[in-house]
Tab-separated table of C-alpha atoms and ligand atoms in Angstrom:
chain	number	residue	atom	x	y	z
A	1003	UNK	CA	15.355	-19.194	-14.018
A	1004	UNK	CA	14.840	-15.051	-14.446
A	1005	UNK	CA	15.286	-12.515	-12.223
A	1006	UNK	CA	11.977	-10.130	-11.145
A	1007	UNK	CA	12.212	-6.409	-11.076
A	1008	UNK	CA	8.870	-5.526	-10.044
A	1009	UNK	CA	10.390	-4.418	-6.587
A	1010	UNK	CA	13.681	-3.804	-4.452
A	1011	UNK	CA	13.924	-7.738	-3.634
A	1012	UNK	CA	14.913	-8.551	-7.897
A	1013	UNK	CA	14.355	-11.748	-7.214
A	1014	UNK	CA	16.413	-14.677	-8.661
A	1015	UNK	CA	13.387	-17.146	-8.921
A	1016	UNK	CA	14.309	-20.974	-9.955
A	1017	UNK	CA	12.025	-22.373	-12.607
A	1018	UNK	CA	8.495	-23.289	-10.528
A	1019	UNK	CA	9.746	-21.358	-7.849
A	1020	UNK	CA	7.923	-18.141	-6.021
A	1021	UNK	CA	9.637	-14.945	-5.195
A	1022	UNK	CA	10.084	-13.197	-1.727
A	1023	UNK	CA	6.780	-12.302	-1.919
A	1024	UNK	CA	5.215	-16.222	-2.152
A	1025	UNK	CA	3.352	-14.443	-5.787
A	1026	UNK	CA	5.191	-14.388	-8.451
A	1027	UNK	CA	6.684	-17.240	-10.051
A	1028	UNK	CA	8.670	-18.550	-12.536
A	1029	UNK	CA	7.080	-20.421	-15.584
A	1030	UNK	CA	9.168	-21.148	-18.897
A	1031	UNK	CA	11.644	-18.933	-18.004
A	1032	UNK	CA	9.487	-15.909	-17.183
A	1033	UNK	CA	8.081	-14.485	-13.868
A	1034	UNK	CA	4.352	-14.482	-13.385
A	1035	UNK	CA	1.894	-13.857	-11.336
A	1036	UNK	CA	0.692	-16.133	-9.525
A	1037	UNK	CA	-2.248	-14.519	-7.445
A	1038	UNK	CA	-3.887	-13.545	-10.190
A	1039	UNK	CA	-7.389	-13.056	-9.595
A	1040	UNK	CA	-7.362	-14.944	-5.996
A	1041	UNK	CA	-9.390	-12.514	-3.761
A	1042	UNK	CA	-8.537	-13.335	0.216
A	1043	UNK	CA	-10.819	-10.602	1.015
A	1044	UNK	CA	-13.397	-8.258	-0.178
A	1045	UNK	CA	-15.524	-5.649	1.566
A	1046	UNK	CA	-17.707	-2.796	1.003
A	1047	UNK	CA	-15.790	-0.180	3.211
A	1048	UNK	CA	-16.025	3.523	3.662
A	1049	UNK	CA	-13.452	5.468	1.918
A	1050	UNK	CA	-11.852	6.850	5.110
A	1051	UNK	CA	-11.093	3.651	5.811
A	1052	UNK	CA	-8.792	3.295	3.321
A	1053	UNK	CA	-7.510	5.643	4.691
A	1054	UNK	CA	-8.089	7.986	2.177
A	1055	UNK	CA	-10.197	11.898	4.005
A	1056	UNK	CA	-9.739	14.198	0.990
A	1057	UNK	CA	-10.943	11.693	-1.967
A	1058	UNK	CA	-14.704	11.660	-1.970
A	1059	UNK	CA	-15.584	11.838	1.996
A	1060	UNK	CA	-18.421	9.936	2.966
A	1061	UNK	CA	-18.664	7.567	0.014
A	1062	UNK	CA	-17.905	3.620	0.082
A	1063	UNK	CA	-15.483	1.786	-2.111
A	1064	UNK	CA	-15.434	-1.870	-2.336
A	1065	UNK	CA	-12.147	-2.888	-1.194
A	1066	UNK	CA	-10.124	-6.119	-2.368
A	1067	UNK	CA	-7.170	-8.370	-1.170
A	1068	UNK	CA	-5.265	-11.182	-2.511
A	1069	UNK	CA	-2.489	-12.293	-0.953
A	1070	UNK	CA	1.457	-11.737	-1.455
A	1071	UNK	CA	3.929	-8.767	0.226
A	1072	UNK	CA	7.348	-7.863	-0.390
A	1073	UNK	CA	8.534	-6.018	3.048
A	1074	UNK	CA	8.749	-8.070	6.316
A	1075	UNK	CA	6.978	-5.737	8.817
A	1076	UNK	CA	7.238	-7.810	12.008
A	1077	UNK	CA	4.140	-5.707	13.064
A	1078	UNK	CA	2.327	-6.719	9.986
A	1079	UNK	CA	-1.746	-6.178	10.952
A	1080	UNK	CA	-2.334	-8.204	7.658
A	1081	UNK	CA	0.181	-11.045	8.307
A	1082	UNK	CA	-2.172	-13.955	7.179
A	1083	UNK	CA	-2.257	-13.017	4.005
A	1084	UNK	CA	0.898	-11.132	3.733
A	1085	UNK	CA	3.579	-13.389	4.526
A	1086	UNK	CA	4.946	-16.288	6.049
A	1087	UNK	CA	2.307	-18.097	4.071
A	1088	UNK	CA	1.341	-21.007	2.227
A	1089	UNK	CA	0.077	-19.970	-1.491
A	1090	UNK	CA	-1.346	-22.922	-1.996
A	1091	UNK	CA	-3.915	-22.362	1.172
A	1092	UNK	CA	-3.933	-18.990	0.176
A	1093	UNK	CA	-5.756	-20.195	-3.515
A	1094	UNK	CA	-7.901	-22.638	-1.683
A	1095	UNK	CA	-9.049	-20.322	0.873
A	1096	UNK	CA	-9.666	-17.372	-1.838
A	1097	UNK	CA	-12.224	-17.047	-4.669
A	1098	UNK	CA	-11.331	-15.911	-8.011
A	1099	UNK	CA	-12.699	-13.277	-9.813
A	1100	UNK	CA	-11.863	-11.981	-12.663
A	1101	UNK	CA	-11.306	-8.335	-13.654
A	1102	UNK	CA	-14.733	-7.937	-15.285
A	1103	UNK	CA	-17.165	-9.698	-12.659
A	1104	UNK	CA	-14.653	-8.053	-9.916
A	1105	UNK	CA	-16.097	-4.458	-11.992
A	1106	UNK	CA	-19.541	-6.344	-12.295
A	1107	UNK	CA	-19.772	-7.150	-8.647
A	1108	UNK	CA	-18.721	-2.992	-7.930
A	1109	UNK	CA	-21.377	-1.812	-10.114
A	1110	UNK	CA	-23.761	-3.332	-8.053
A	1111	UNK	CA	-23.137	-2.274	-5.283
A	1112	UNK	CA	-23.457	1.331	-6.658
A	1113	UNK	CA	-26.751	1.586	-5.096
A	1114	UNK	CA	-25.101	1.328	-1.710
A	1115	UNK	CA	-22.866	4.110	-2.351
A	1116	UNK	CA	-19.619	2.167	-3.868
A	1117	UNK	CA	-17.878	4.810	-6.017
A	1118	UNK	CA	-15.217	2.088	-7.186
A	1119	UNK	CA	-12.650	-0.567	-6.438
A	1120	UNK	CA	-9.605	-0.466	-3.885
A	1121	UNK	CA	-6.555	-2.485	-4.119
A	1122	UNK	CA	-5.667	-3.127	-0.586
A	1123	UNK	CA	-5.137	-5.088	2.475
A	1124	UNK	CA	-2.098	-7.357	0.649
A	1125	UNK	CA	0.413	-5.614	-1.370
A	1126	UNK	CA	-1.513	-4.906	-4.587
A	1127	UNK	CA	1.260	-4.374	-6.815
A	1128	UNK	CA	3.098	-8.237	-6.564
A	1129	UNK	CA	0.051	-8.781	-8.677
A	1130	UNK	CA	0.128	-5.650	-10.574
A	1131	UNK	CA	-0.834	-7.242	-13.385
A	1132	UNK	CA	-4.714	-7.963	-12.011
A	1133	UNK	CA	-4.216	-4.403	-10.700
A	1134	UNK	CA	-3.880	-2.654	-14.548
A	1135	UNK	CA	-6.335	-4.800	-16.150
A	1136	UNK	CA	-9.342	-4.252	-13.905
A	1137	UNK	CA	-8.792	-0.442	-13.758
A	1138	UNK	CA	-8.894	-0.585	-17.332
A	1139	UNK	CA	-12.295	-2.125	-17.055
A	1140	UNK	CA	-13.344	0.064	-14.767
A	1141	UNK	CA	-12.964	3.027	-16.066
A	1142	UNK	CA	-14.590	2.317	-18.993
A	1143	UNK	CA	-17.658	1.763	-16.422
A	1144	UNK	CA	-17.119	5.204	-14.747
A	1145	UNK	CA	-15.848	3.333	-11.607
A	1146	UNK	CA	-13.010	5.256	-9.660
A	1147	UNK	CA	-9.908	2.620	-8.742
A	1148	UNK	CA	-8.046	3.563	-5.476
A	1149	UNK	CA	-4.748	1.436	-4.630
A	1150	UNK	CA	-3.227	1.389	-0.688
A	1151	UNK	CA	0.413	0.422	-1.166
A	1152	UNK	CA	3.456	0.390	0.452
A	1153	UNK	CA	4.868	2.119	-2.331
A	1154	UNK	CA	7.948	-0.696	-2.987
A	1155	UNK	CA	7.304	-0.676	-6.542
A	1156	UNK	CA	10.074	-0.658	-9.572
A	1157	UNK	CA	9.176	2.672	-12.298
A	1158	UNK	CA	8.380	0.308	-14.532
A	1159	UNK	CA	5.230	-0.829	-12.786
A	1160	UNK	CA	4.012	2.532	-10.661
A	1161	UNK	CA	4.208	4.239	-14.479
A	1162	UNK	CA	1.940	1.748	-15.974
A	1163	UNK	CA	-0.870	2.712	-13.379
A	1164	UNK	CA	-3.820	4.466	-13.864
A	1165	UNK	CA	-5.775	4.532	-10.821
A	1166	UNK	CA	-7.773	7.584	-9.421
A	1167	UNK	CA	-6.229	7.944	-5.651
A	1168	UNK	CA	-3.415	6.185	-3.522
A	1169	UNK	CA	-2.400	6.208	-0.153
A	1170	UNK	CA	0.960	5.187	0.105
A	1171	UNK	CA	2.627	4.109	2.847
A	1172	UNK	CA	5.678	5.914	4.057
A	1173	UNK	CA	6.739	3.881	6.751
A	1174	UNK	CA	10.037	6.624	8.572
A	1175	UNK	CA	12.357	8.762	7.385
A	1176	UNK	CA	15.309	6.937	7.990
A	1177	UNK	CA	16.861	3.835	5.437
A	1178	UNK	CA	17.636	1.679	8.160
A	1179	UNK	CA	14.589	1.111	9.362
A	1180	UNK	CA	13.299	0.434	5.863
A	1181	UNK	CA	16.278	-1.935	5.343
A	1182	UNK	CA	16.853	-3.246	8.661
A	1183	UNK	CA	13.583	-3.587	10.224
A	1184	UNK	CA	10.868	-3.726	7.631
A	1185	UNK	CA	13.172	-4.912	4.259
A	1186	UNK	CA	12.897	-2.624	2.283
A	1187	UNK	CA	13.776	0.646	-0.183
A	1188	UNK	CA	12.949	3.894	1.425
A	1189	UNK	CA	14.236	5.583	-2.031
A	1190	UNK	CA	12.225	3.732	-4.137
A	1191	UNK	CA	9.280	4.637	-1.610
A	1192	UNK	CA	9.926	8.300	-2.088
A	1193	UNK	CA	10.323	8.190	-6.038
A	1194	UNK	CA	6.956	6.506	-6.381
A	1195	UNK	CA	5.305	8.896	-3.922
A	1196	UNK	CA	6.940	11.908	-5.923
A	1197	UNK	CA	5.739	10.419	-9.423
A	1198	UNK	CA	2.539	9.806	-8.248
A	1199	UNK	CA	1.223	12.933	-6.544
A	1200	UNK	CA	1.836	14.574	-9.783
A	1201	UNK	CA	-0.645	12.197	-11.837
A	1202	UNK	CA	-3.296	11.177	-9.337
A	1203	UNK	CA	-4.751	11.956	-5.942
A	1204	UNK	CA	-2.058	10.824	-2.831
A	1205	UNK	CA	-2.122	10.307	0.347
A	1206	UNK	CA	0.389	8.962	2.519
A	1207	UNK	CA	0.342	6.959	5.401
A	1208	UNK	CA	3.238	6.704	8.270
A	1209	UNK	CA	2.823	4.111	11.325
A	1210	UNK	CA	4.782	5.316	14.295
A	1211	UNK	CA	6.610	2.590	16.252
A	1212	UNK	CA	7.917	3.210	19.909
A	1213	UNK	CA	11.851	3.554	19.427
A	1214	UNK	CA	12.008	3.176	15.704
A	1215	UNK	CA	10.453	6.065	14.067
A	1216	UNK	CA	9.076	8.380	16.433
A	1217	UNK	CA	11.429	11.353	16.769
A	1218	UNK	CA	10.770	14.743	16.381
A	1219	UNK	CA	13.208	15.044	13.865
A	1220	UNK	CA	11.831	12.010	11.671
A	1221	UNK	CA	8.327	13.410	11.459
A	1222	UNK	CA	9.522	17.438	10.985
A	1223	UNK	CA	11.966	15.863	7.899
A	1224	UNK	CA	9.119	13.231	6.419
A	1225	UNK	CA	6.911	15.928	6.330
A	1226	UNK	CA	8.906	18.504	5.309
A	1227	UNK	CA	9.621	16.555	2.283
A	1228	UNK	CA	6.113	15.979	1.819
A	1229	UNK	CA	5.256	19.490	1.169
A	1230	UNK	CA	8.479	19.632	-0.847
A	1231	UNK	CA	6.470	17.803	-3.641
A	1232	UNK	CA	3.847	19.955	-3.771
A	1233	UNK	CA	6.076	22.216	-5.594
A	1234	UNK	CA	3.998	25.374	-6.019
A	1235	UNK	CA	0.871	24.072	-7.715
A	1236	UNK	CA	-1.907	23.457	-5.230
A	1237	UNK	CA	0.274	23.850	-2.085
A	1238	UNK	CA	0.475	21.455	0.947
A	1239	UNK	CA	-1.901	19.107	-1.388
A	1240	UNK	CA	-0.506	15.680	0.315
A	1241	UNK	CA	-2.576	14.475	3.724
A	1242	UNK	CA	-0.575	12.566	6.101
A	1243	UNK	CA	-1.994	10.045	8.208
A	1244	UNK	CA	0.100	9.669	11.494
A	1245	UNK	CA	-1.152	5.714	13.302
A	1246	UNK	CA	-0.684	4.682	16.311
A	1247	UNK	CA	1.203	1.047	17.019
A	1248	UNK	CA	-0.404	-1.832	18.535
A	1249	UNK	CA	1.401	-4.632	19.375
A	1250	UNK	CA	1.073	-7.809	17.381
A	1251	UNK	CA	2.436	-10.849	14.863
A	1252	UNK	CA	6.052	-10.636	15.605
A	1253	UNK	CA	6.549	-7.460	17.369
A	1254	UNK	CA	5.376	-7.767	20.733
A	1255	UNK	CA	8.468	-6.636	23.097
A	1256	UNK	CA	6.701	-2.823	23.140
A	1257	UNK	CA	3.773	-1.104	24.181
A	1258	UNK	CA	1.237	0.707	21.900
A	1259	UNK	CA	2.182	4.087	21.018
A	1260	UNK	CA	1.124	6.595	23.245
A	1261	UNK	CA	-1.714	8.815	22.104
A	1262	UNK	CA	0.067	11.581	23.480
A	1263	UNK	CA	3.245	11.319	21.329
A	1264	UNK	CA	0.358	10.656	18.170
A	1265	UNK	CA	-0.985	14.079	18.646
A	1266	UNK	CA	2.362	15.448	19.595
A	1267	UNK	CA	4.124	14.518	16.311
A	1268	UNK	CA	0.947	15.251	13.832
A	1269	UNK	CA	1.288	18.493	15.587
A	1270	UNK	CA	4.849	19.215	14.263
A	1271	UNK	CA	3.666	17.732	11.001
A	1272	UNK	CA	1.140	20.536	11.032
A	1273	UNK	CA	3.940	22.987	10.979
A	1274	UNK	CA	4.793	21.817	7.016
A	1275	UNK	CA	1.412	20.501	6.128
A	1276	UNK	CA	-2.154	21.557	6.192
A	1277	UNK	CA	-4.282	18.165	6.192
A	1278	UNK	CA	-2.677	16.086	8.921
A	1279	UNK	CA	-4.568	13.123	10.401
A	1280	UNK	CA	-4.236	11.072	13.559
A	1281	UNK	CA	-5.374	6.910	12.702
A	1282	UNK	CA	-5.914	4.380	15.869
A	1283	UNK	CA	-6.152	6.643	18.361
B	829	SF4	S1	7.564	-8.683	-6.659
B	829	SF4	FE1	7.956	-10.581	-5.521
B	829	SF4	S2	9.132	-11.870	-6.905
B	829	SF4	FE2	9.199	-9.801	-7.740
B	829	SF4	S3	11.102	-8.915	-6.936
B	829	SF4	FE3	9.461	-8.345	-5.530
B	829	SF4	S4	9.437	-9.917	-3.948
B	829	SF4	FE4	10.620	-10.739	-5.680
């Protein structure tokens, strides 16, 4: 038995057993991980799909999953491989590849204009682990690493990180909905956001549900605090990415957000930042 602190769940995991987040697990008395290596998905994709405007526009980046989350969104786009699933489909279905062909495989796509490797569609940093050691590689190739994250992460894992650019997600302004809806830790959200804007490029990301998070008031106090961390050097830095809500997975008892409302609140967002953008719309 031992107890995981790589996120808010801290995990009491049972010898063999997997955490919340189906990949981590327990062996000889230490916690693992357990999707090490198992890619669900890769893809050459442009950078703006990441979404990440302000980090080299117009370039590609080739863009890998495993499988694994710790939150619960019941609107989860990525549910397949994010939860409610079996790990051992998940390995049979992916391909492994290790840190250095994973770099191997991004150099050649150089010629197509890949400037790196992203961390995305799961929850990179359950597997943080595969995370550290292929930027490490990578940068010793010249490749830039880029992680999309919902930011859940303990300080002892977003300080060991050394990647180039992040978009975080910021998912409201409010703890219950991180607790009550999605499961999670809207403090620890912040604190990684505020560490790493001062080390790397950041850009954050906040979905807007009908009736959860879509106040005035939400957006003018996330974004507010957003341009709180810029702090004087290089001001209103951070880019905010305001998405629209489609229904789907286990949320299906609203419509899509109106694009109205989407313009509406990156407008008030406007008032505290200067690079606001408007995603599914
Ligand atoms: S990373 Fe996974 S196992 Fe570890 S605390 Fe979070 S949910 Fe639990």
């Amino acid at each position: 038995m031992a107890i995981c602190n790589v996120c808010h769940n801290h995990c009491d995991i049972k010898e063999n057993a997997l955490g919340i987040c189906m990949s981590r697990r327990c062996v000889d008395g230490s916690v693992k991980s357990d999707n090490y290596g198992y890619i669900t998905s890769i893809a050459l994709d442009p950078i703006e799909k990441k979404p990440l405007r302000m980090f080299y526009p117009g370039t590609k980046i080739l863009s890998v999953g495993s499988y694994g989350c710790n939150l619960r969104c019941p609107f989860c786009q990525n549910n397949e491989i994010s939860y409610g699933l079996d790990p051992k489909i998940m390995r049979r279905v992916a391909r492994y590849i290790s840190p250095k062909e994973l770099v191997n495989i991004a150099l050649s796509c150089r010629d197509d204009g890949n400037i790196g490797i992203a961390f995305t569609y799961n929850e990179p940093l359950v597997g943080y682990e595969y995370v550290t050691d292929t930027t490490r590689i990578a940068k010793e190739h010249g490749l830039k690493t880029v992680l999309v994250s919902n930011g859940c992460a303990s300080k002892d894992i977003y300080t060991q990180l050394e990647v180039d650019a992040m978009n975080i997600d910021l998912k409201g302004f409010t703890d219950e909905y991180y607790r009550d809806v999605l499961r999670g830790d809207r403090r620890m959200v912040m604190d990684f956001i505020e560490y790493s804007a001062r080390r790397c490029h950041v850009e954050v990301t906040c979905l807007i549900v009908p009736g959860l998070n879509d106040s005035d008031e939400e957006i003018q106090e996330l974004s507010s605090w957003l341009a709180s961390l810029n702090d004087g050097k290089g001001k209103k830095e951070i880019a905010l990415h305001i998405s629209r809500f489609f229904p789907q997975f286990r949320m299906r008892d609203r419509d899509a957000t109106d694009v109205g409302l989407i313009y509406h609140l990156a407008d008030l967002a406007r008032d505290h930042l200067e690079n606001v953008f408007t995603g599914n719309c």
